[in-house]
Every structure is written in structure tokens, then in C-alpha cells.
């Protein structure tokens, strides 16, 4: 944690958003709105790291794709080999007859991790892709 000092501020937003926030708070057992909002802000800040960011981060890249798509699996494998230093582990699940789910654990400078995720997620035939970032020991932004 960067700092343990807490600041109080008030936020205005449409009522329906507050209702959904409260539902989310209860569903995930948060003690109060502040705790949930702090987590959402932290997640948003991580996603918003500037491109030049050299902070060491860890995270996961999730991909869903059809393994019948010509050349797709070869392309995804070759992208991963190009970045073997940052890809720590991979998990491959054969979801059904056509679809594969792949989860990659990645670690490295934020900029590099983002490039890897962009290359994989943008590969033609990838149906779903998402990068989830976590800090790696360094203070939260
Ligand atoms: Ni598969």
C-alpha cells in the first residue's frame, strides 16, 4: 500500500448506479461502499497505466478461440515464444469441440505486458480476450 492515510470525499452519481453498487457490495461481501469504491478505483488506475510505464506488474491474459481457425494456434504459440521471458505459465482448457480457453500468467514492465496482451487479443479468430493487471510488490499507483 502506498499510504495508509484515509481521505474522506463525497461523490454524486445517478441513483440507479448507487443501487447497483450496493447490490455488488452485498454480493461480494464488502463491508461498506468505501471499500468497494477503493477497489474499483485501484483496478481502473491499473488499467490506465501510461504506455511508457516501466513499473513491474503481474497479471493474466485470458483468451477464448476456435482452434479450427487456420493458423491461429500457430500464431498464438509463436507470439508466446517471442515473449517467453514475460510469460510465466499457461493453462489450456479444451472448452468444447471447437473452443479453447487459455490463461497466461504474465510478469514484466507494464508496457511490455500490454504489448503482449494486445498482440494475442488482436489475433484474428480470438473471440474473447482480456488482460487483468495486478501490481507486483510495488506500491499501488
Ligand atoms: Ni484446446
PDB file of C-alpha atoms and ligand atoms in Angstrom:
ATOM      1  CA  UNK A   1       0.000   0.000   0.000  1.00  0.00           C
ATOM      2  CA  UNK A   2       1.282   3.452  -0.916  1.00  0.00           C
ATOM      3  CA  UNK A   3      -0.199   5.245   2.070  1.00  0.00           C
ATOM      4  CA  UNK A   4      -2.491   4.282   4.925  1.00  0.00           C
ATOM      5  CA  UNK A   5      -3.845   7.804   5.398  1.00  0.00           C
ATOM      6  CA  UNK A   6      -7.525   7.930   4.511  1.00  0.00           C
ATOM      7  CA  UNK A   7      -9.251  10.945   2.945  1.00  0.00           C
ATOM      8  CA  UNK A   8     -12.987  11.441   3.007  1.00  0.00           C
ATOM      9  CA  UNK A   9     -14.758  12.905  -0.030  1.00  0.00           C
ATOM     10  CA  UNK A  10     -18.309  12.873  -1.334  1.00  0.00           C
ATOM     11  CA  UNK A  11     -19.384  11.563  -4.720  1.00  0.00           C
ATOM     12  CA  UNK A  12     -22.567  12.203  -6.669  1.00  0.00           C
ATOM     13  CA  UNK A  13     -23.901   9.749  -9.226  1.00  0.00           C
ATOM     14  CA  UNK A  14     -27.240   8.612 -10.667  1.00  0.00           C
ATOM     15  CA  UNK A  15     -29.370   6.683  -8.195  1.00  0.00           C
ATOM     16  CA  UNK A  16     -29.545   3.541 -10.330  1.00  0.00           C
ATOM     17  CA  UNK A  17     -25.742   3.312 -10.272  1.00  0.00           C
ATOM     18  CA  UNK A  18     -25.716   3.610  -6.498  1.00  0.00           C
ATOM     19  CA  UNK A  19     -28.321   0.829  -6.277  1.00  0.00           C
ATOM     20  CA  UNK A  20     -26.200  -1.425  -8.469  1.00  0.00           C
ATOM     21  CA  UNK A  21     -23.121  -0.528  -6.469  1.00  0.00           C
ATOM     22  CA  UNK A  22     -24.910  -1.524  -3.270  1.00  0.00           C
ATOM     23  CA  UNK A  23     -26.046  -4.806  -4.831  1.00  0.00           C
ATOM     24  CA  UNK A  24     -22.472  -5.503  -5.908  1.00  0.00           C
ATOM     25  CA  UNK A  25     -21.238  -4.601  -2.417  1.00  0.00           C
ATOM     26  CA  UNK A  26     -23.601  -7.099  -0.795  1.00  0.00           C
ATOM     27  CA  UNK A  27     -22.958  -9.819  -3.374  1.00  0.00           C
ATOM     28  CA  UNK A  28     -19.204  -9.647  -2.798  1.00  0.00           C
ATOM     29  CA  UNK A  29     -19.395  -9.124   0.967  1.00  0.00           C
ATOM     30  CA  UNK A  30     -17.758  -5.707   1.101  1.00  0.00           C
ATOM     31  CA  UNK A  31     -18.108  -4.046   4.491  1.00  0.00           C
ATOM     32  CA  UNK A  32     -19.114  -0.692   3.009  1.00  0.00           C
ATOM     33  CA  UNK A  33     -19.234   1.422  -0.148  1.00  0.00           C
ATOM     34  CA  UNK A  34     -15.836   2.968   0.541  1.00  0.00           C
ATOM     35  CA  UNK A  35     -14.132  -0.399   0.448  1.00  0.00           C
ATOM     36  CA  UNK A  36     -15.740  -1.348  -2.856  1.00  0.00           C
ATOM     37  CA  UNK A  37     -15.174   2.076  -4.471  1.00  0.00           C
ATOM     38  CA  UNK A  38     -11.491   1.990  -3.421  1.00  0.00           C
ATOM     39  CA  UNK A  39     -11.106  -1.400  -5.103  1.00  0.00           C
ATOM     40  CA  UNK A  40     -12.824  -0.191  -8.294  1.00  0.00           C
ATOM     41  CA  UNK A  41     -10.605   2.910  -8.417  1.00  0.00           C
ATOM     42  CA  UNK A  42      -7.479   0.812  -7.879  1.00  0.00           C
ATOM     43  CA  UNK A  43      -8.488  -1.517 -10.730  1.00  0.00           C
ATOM     44  CA  UNK A  44      -9.213   1.428 -13.010  1.00  0.00           C
ATOM     45  CA  UNK A  45      -5.846   3.055 -12.206  1.00  0.00           C
ATOM     46  CA  UNK A  46      -4.016  -0.175 -13.011  1.00  0.00           C
ATOM     47  CA  UNK A  47      -5.826  -0.464 -16.341  1.00  0.00           C
ATOM     48  CA  UNK A  48      -4.971   3.144 -17.063  1.00  0.00           C
ATOM     49  CA  UNK A  49      -1.189   2.974 -16.596  1.00  0.00           C
ATOM     50  CA  UNK A  50       0.511   5.131 -19.241  1.00  0.00           C
ATOM     51  CA  UNK A  51       2.164   3.306 -22.148  1.00  0.00           C
ATOM     52  CA  UNK A  52       5.629   4.393 -21.051  1.00  0.00           C
ATOM     53  CA  UNK A  53       5.122   2.849 -17.636  1.00  0.00           C
ATOM     54  CA  UNK A  54       8.099   0.749 -16.675  1.00  0.00           C
ATOM     55  CA  UNK A  55       6.640  -0.462 -13.383  1.00  0.00           C
ATOM     56  CA  UNK A  56       6.940  -4.200 -12.891  1.00  0.00           C
ATOM     57  CA  UNK A  57       3.486  -5.729 -12.973  1.00  0.00           C
ATOM     58  CA  UNK A  58       1.983  -9.190 -12.952  1.00  0.00           C
ATOM     59  CA  UNK A  59      -1.320 -10.241 -14.401  1.00  0.00           C
ATOM     60  CA  UNK A  60      -3.250 -12.678 -16.521  1.00  0.00           C
ATOM     61  CA  UNK A  61      -4.250 -12.722 -20.155  1.00  0.00           C
ATOM     62  CA  UNK A  62      -7.375 -14.762 -20.887  1.00  0.00           C
ATOM     63  CA  UNK A  63      -8.134 -15.891 -24.426  1.00  0.00           C
ATOM     64  CA  UNK A  64     -11.009 -17.849 -25.950  1.00  0.00           C
ATOM     65  CA  UNK A  65     -10.586 -19.025 -29.508  1.00  0.00           C
ATOM     66  CA  UNK A  66     -11.661 -21.631 -32.031  1.00  0.00           C
ATOM     67  CA  UNK A  67      -8.749 -23.974 -32.610  1.00  0.00           C
ATOM     68  CA  UNK A  68     -10.122 -24.890 -36.065  1.00  0.00           C
ATOM     69  CA  UNK A  69      -9.290 -21.378 -37.367  1.00  0.00           C
ATOM     70  CA  UNK A  70      -6.430 -21.826 -39.831  1.00  0.00           C
ATOM     71  CA  UNK A  71      -3.025 -20.788 -38.466  1.00  0.00           C
ATOM     72  CA  UNK A  72      -4.454 -19.267 -35.288  1.00  0.00           C
ATOM     73  CA  UNK A  73      -2.965 -21.703 -32.817  1.00  0.00           C
ATOM     74  CA  UNK A  74       0.427 -21.475 -34.572  1.00  0.00           C
ATOM     75  CA  UNK A  75       0.280 -17.687 -34.434  1.00  0.00           C
ATOM     76  CA  UNK A  76      -0.660 -17.599 -30.739  1.00  0.00           C
ATOM     77  CA  UNK A  77       2.137 -20.041 -29.912  1.00  0.00           C
ATOM     78  CA  UNK A  78       4.708 -18.051 -31.855  1.00  0.00           C
ATOM     79  CA  UNK A  79       3.687 -14.774 -30.158  1.00  0.00           C
ATOM     80  CA  UNK A  80       4.079 -16.514 -26.807  1.00  0.00           C
ATOM     81  CA  UNK A  81       7.539 -17.829 -27.733  1.00  0.00           C
ATOM     82  CA  UNK A  82       8.566 -14.302 -28.764  1.00  0.00           C
ATOM     83  CA  UNK A  83       7.769 -13.188 -25.210  1.00  0.00           C
ATOM     84  CA  UNK A  84       8.826 -16.275 -23.257  1.00  0.00           C
ATOM     85  CA  UNK A  85      10.635 -14.165 -20.647  1.00  0.00           C
ATOM     86  CA  UNK A  86       7.391 -12.455 -19.590  1.00  0.00           C
ATOM     87  CA  UNK A  87       5.041 -15.444 -19.827  1.00  0.00           C
ATOM     88  CA  UNK A  88       5.497 -17.408 -16.634  1.00  0.00           C
ATOM     89  CA  UNK A  89       2.810 -20.034 -17.026  1.00  0.00           C
ATOM     90  CA  UNK A  90      -0.026 -21.031 -19.328  1.00  0.00           C
ATOM     91  CA  UNK A  91      -3.166 -23.044 -18.798  1.00  0.00           C
ATOM     92  CA  UNK A  92      -5.031 -24.536 -21.731  1.00  0.00           C
ATOM     93  CA  UNK A  93      -8.559 -25.920 -21.376  1.00  0.00           C
ATOM     94  CA  UNK A  94     -10.459 -27.565 -24.263  1.00  0.00           C
ATOM     95  CA  UNK A  95     -13.843 -25.949 -23.553  1.00  0.00           C
ATOM     96  CA  UNK A  96     -15.842 -27.920 -26.094  1.00  0.00           C
ATOM     97  CA  UNK A  97     -15.442 -29.383 -29.582  1.00  0.00           C
ATOM     98  CA  UNK A  98     -14.377 -26.028 -31.085  1.00  0.00           C
ATOM     99  CA  UNK A  99     -13.291 -23.652 -28.343  1.00  0.00           C
ATOM    100  CA  UNK A 100     -10.154 -23.385 -26.301  1.00  0.00           C
ATOM    101  CA  UNK A 101      -9.669 -21.293 -23.177  1.00  0.00           C
ATOM    102  CA  UNK A 102      -6.151 -20.146 -22.467  1.00  0.00           C
ATOM    103  CA  UNK A 103      -4.971 -18.291 -19.355  1.00  0.00           C
ATOM    104  CA  UNK A 104      -1.456 -16.857 -19.365  1.00  0.00           C
ATOM    105  CA  UNK A 105       0.263 -15.566 -16.270  1.00  0.00           C
ATOM    106  CA  UNK A 106       2.475 -12.665 -17.283  1.00  0.00           C
ATOM    107  CA  UNK A 107       5.037 -10.558 -15.490  1.00  0.00           C
ATOM    108  CA  UNK A 108       7.235  -7.694 -16.597  1.00  0.00           C
ATOM    109  CA  UNK A 109       7.244  -3.971 -17.306  1.00  0.00           C
ATOM    110  CA  UNK A 110       3.672  -2.730 -17.774  1.00  0.00           C
ATOM    111  CA  UNK A 111       4.387  -1.539 -21.290  1.00  0.00           C
ATOM    112  CA  UNK A 112       5.698  -4.929 -22.408  1.00  0.00           C
ATOM    113  CA  UNK A 113       2.855  -6.873 -20.796  1.00  0.00           C
ATOM    114  CA  UNK A 114       0.354  -4.624 -22.549  1.00  0.00           C
ATOM    115  CA  UNK A 115       2.019  -5.208 -25.932  1.00  0.00           C
ATOM    116  CA  UNK A 116       1.863  -8.978 -25.453  1.00  0.00           C
ATOM    117  CA  UNK A 117      -1.820  -8.806 -24.499  1.00  0.00           C
ATOM    118  CA  UNK A 118      -2.627  -6.571 -27.464  1.00  0.00           C
ATOM    119  CA  UNK A 119      -0.891  -8.916 -29.920  1.00  0.00           C
ATOM    120  CA  UNK A 120      -2.671 -12.003 -28.599  1.00  0.00           C
ATOM    121  CA  UNK A 121      -6.112 -10.435 -28.191  1.00  0.00           C
ATOM    122  CA  UNK A 122      -5.958  -8.820 -31.642  1.00  0.00           C
ATOM    123  CA  UNK A 123      -5.052 -12.111 -33.371  1.00  0.00           C
ATOM    124  CA  UNK A 124      -7.718 -12.882 -35.976  1.00  0.00           C
ATOM    125  CA  UNK A 125     -10.045 -15.572 -34.646  1.00  0.00           C
ATOM    126  CA  UNK A 126      -9.690 -14.764 -30.959  1.00  0.00           C
ATOM    127  CA  UNK A 127     -13.297 -14.478 -29.763  1.00  0.00           C
ATOM    128  CA  UNK A 128     -12.642 -13.099 -26.331  1.00  0.00           C
ATOM    129  CA  UNK A 129      -9.547 -11.636 -24.766  1.00  0.00           C
ATOM    130  CA  UNK A 130      -8.851  -9.763 -21.601  1.00  0.00           C
ATOM    131  CA  UNK A 131      -5.836  -8.515 -19.709  1.00  0.00           C
ATOM    132  CA  UNK A 132      -6.154  -8.288 -15.951  1.00  0.00           C
ATOM    133  CA  UNK A 133      -3.319  -6.471 -14.218  1.00  0.00           C
ATOM    134  CA  UNK A 134      -2.076  -6.773 -10.684  1.00  0.00           C
ATOM    135  CA  UNK A 135       0.769  -4.910  -9.095  1.00  0.00           C
ATOM    136  CA  UNK A 136       3.812  -6.958  -8.370  1.00  0.00           C
ATOM    137  CA  UNK A 137       5.042  -5.923  -4.952  1.00  0.00           C
ATOM    138  CA  UNK A 138       5.447  -2.264  -5.900  1.00  0.00           C
ATOM    139  CA  UNK A 139       3.226   0.429  -4.381  1.00  0.00           C
ATOM    140  CA  UNK A 140      -0.192   0.962  -5.894  1.00  0.00           C
ATOM    141  CA  UNK A 141      -0.484   3.979  -8.190  1.00  0.00           C
TER     142      UNK A 141
HETATM  143 NI1  LIG B   1      -7.923 -26.714 -26.880  1.00  0.00          NI
END
